[in-house]
Short mmCIF file of N, CA and C in Angstrom, two decimals:
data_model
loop_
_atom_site.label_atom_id
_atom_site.label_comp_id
_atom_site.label_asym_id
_atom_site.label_seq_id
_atom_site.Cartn_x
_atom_site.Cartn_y
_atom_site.Cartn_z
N UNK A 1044 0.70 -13.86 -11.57
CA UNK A 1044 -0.42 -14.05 -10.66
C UNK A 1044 -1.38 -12.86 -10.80
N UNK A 1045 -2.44 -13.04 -10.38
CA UNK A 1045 -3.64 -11.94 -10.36
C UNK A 1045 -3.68 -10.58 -9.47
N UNK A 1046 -4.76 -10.17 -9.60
CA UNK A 1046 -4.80 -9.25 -8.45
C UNK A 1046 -5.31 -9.72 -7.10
N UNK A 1047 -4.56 -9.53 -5.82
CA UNK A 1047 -5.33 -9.70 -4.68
C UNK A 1047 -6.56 -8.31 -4.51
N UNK A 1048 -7.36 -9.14 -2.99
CA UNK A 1048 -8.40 -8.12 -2.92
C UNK A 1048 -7.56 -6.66 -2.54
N UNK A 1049 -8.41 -5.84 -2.52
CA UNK A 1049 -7.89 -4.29 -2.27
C UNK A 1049 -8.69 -4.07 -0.96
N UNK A 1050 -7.60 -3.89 -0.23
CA UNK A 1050 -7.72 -3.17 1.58
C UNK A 1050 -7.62 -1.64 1.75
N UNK A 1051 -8.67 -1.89 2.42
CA UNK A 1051 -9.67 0.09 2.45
C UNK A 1051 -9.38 0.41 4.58
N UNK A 1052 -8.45 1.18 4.41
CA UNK A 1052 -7.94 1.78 5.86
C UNK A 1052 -8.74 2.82 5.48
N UNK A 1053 -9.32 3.04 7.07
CA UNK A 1053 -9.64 4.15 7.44
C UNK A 1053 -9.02 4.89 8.69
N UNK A 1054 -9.52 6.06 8.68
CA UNK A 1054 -8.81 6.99 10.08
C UNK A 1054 -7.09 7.47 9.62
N UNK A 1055 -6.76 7.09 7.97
CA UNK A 1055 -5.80 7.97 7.93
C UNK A 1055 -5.27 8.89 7.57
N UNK A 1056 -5.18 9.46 8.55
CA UNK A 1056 -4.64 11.28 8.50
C UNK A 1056 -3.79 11.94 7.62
N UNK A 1057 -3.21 12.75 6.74
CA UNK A 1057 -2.13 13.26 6.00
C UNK A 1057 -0.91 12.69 6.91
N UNK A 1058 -0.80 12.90 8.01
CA UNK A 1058 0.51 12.35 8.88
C UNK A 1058 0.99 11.19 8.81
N UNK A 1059 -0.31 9.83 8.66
CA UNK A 1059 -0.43 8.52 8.68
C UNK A 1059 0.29 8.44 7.33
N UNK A 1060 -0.59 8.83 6.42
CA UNK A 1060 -0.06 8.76 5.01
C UNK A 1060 1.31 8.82 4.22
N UNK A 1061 1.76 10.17 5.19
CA UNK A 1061 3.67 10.53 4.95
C UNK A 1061 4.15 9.35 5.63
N UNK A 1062 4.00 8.89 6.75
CA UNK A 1062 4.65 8.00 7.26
C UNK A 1062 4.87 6.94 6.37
N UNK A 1063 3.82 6.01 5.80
CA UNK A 1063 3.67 5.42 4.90
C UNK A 1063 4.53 5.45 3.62
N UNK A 1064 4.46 6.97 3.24
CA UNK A 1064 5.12 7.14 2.23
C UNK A 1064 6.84 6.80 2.16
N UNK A 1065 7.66 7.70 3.24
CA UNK A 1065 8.29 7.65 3.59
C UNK A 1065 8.93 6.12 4.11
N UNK A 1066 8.11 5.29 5.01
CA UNK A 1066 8.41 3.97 4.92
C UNK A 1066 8.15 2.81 3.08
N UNK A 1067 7.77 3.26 2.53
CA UNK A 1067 7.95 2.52 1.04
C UNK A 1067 9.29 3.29 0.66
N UNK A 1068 9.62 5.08 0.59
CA UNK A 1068 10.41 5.42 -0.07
C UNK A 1068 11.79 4.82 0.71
N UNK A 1069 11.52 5.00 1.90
CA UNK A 1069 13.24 3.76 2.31
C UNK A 1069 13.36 2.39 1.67
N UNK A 1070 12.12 1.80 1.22
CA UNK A 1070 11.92 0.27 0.72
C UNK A 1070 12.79 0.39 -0.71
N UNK A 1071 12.35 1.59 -0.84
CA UNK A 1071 13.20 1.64 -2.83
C UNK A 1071 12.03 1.97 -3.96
N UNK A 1072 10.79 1.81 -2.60
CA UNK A 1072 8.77 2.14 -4.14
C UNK A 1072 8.87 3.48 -3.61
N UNK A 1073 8.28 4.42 -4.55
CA UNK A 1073 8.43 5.57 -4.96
C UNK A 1073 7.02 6.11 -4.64
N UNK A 1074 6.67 6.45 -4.14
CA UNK A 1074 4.99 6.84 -4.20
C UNK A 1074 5.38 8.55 -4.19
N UNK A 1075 3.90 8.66 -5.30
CA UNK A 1075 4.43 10.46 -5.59
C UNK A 1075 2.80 10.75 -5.38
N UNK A 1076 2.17 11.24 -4.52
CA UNK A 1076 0.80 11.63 -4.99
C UNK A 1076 -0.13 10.82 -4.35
N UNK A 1077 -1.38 10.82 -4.23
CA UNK A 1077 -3.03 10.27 -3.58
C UNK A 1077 -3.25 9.35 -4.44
N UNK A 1078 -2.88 8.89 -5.54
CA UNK A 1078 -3.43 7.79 -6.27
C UNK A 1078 -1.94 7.74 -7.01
N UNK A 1079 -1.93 6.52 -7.54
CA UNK A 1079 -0.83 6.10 -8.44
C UNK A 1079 -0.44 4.42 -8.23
N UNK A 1080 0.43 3.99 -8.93
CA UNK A 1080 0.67 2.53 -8.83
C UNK A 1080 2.32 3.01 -8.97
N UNK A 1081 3.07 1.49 -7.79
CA UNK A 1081 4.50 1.29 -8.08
C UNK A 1081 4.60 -0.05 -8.14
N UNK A 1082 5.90 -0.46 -8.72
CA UNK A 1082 6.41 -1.62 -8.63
C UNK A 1082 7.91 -1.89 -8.14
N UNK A 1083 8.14 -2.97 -7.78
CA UNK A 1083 9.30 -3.50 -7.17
C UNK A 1083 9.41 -5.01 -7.38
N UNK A 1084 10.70 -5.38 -7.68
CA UNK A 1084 10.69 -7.17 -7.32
C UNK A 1084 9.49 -7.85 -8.08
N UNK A 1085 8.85 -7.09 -9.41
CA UNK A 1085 7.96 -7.83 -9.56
C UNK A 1085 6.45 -7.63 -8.97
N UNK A 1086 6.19 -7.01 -8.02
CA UNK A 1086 5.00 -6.65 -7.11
C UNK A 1086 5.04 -4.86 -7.78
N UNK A 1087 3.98 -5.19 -8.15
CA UNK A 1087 2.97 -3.77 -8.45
C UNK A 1087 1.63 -3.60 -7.13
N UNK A 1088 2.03 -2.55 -6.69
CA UNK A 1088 0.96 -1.82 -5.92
C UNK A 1088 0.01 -0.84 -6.33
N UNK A 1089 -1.06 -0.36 -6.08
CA UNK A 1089 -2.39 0.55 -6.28
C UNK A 1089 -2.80 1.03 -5.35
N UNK A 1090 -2.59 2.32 -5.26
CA UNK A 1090 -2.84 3.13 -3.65
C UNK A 1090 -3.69 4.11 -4.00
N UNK A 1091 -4.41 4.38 -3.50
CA UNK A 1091 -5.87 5.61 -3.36
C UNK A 1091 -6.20 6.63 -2.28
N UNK A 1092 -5.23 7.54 -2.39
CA UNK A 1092 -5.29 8.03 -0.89
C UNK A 1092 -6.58 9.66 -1.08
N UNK A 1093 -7.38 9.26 -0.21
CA UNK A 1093 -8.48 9.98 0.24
C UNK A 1093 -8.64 11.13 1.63
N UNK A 1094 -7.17 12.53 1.41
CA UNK A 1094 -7.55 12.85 2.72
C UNK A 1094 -8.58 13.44 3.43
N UNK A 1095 -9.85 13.84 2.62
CA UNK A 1095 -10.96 14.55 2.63
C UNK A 1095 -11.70 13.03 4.08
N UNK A 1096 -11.88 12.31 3.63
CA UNK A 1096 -12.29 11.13 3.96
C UNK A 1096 -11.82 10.23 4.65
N UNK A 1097 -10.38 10.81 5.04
CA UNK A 1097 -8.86 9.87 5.89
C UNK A 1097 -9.32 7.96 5.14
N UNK A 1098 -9.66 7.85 3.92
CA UNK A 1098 -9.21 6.58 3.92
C UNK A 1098 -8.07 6.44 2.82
N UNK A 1099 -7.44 5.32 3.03
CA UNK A 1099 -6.80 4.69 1.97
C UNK A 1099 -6.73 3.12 1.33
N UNK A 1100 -6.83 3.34 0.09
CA UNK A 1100 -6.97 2.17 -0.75
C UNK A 1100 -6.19 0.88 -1.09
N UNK A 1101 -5.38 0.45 -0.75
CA UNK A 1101 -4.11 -0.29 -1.20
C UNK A 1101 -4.22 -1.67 -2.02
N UNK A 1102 -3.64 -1.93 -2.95
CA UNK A 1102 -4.05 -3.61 -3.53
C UNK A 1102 -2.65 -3.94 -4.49
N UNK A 1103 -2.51 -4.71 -4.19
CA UNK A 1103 -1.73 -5.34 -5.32
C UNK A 1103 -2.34 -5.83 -6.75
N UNK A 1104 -1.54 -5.59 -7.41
CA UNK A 1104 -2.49 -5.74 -8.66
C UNK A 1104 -1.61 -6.50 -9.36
N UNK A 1105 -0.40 -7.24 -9.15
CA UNK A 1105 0.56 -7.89 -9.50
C UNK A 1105 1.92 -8.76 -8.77
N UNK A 1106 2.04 -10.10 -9.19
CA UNK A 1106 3.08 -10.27 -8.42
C UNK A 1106 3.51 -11.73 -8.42
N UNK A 1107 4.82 -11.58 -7.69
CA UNK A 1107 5.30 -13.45 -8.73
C UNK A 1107 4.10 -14.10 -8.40
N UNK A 1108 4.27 -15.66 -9.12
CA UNK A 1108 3.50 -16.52 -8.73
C UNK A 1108 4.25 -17.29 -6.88
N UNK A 1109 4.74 -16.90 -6.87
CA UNK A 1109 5.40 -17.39 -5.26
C UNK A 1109 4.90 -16.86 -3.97
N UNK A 1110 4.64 -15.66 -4.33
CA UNK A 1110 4.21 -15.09 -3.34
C UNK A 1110 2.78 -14.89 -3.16
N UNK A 1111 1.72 -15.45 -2.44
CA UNK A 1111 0.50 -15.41 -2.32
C UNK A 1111 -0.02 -14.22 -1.28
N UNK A 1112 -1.19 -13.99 -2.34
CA UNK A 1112 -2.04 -13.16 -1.88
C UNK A 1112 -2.06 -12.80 0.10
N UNK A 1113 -2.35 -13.40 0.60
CA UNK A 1113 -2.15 -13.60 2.27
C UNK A 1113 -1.16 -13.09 2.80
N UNK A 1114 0.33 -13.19 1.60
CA UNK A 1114 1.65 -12.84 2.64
C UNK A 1114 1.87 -11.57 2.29
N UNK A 1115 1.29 -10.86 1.14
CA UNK A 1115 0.98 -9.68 0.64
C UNK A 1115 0.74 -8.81 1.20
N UNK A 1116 -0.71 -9.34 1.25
CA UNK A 1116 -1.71 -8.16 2.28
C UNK A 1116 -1.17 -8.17 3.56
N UNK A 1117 -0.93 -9.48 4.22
CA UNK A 1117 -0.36 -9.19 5.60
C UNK A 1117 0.63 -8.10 5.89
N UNK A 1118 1.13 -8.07 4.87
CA UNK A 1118 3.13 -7.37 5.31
C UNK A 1118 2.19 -5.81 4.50
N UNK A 1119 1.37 -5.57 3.84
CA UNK A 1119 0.53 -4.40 4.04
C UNK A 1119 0.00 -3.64 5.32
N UNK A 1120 -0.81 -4.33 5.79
CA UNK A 1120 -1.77 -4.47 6.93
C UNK A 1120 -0.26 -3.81 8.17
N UNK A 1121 0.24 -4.80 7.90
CA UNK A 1121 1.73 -4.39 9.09
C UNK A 1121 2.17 -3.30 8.75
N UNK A 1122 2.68 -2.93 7.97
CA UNK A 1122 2.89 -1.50 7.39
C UNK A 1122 1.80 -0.37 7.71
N UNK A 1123 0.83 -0.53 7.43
CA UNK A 1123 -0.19 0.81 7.57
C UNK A 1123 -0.05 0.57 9.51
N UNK A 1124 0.15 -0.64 9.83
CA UNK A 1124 -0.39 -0.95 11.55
C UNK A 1124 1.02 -0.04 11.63
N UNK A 1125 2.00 -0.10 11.31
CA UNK A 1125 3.31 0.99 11.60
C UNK A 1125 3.36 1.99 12.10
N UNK A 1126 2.77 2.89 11.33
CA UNK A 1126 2.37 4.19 11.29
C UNK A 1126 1.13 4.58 12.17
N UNK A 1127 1.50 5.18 13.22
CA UNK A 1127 0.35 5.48 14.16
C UNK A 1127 -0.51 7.08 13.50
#
């Protein structure tokens, strides 16, 4: 399957961000750094983290054909909504 669109958070803080991190690194995705891509299960992610600017970038850029775009971003969206 393709890439879904890429979701641009704003208002997040270095704190927001570890949280984040930390919730993928219990998942088993590895995030090392402000920009980089992981994969899991088939799903490749693309993250852009901006703390000058508190935003961050997130998109999938890969992933079975089963899983659609919508259930993606949602369980994204829930994740960043996690992390206060």
């Amino acid at each position: 399957m393709g890439a879904c669109a890429t979701q641009t958070f704003s208002g997040v803080t270095q704190a927001r961000f570890d949280c984040l991190v930390q919730k993928a690194t219990a998942a088993g995705i590895a995030i090392a750094g402000d920009v980089g891509q992981a994969s899991k299960d088939g799903i490749t992610i693309r993250w852009q983290f901006d703390p000058a600017g508190q935003t961050l970038e997130l998109q999938c850029t890969d992933s079975p054909f089963f899983l659609p775009c919508g259930t993606i971003n949602a369980k994204i969206h829930d994740l960043v909504d996690a992390c206060p």
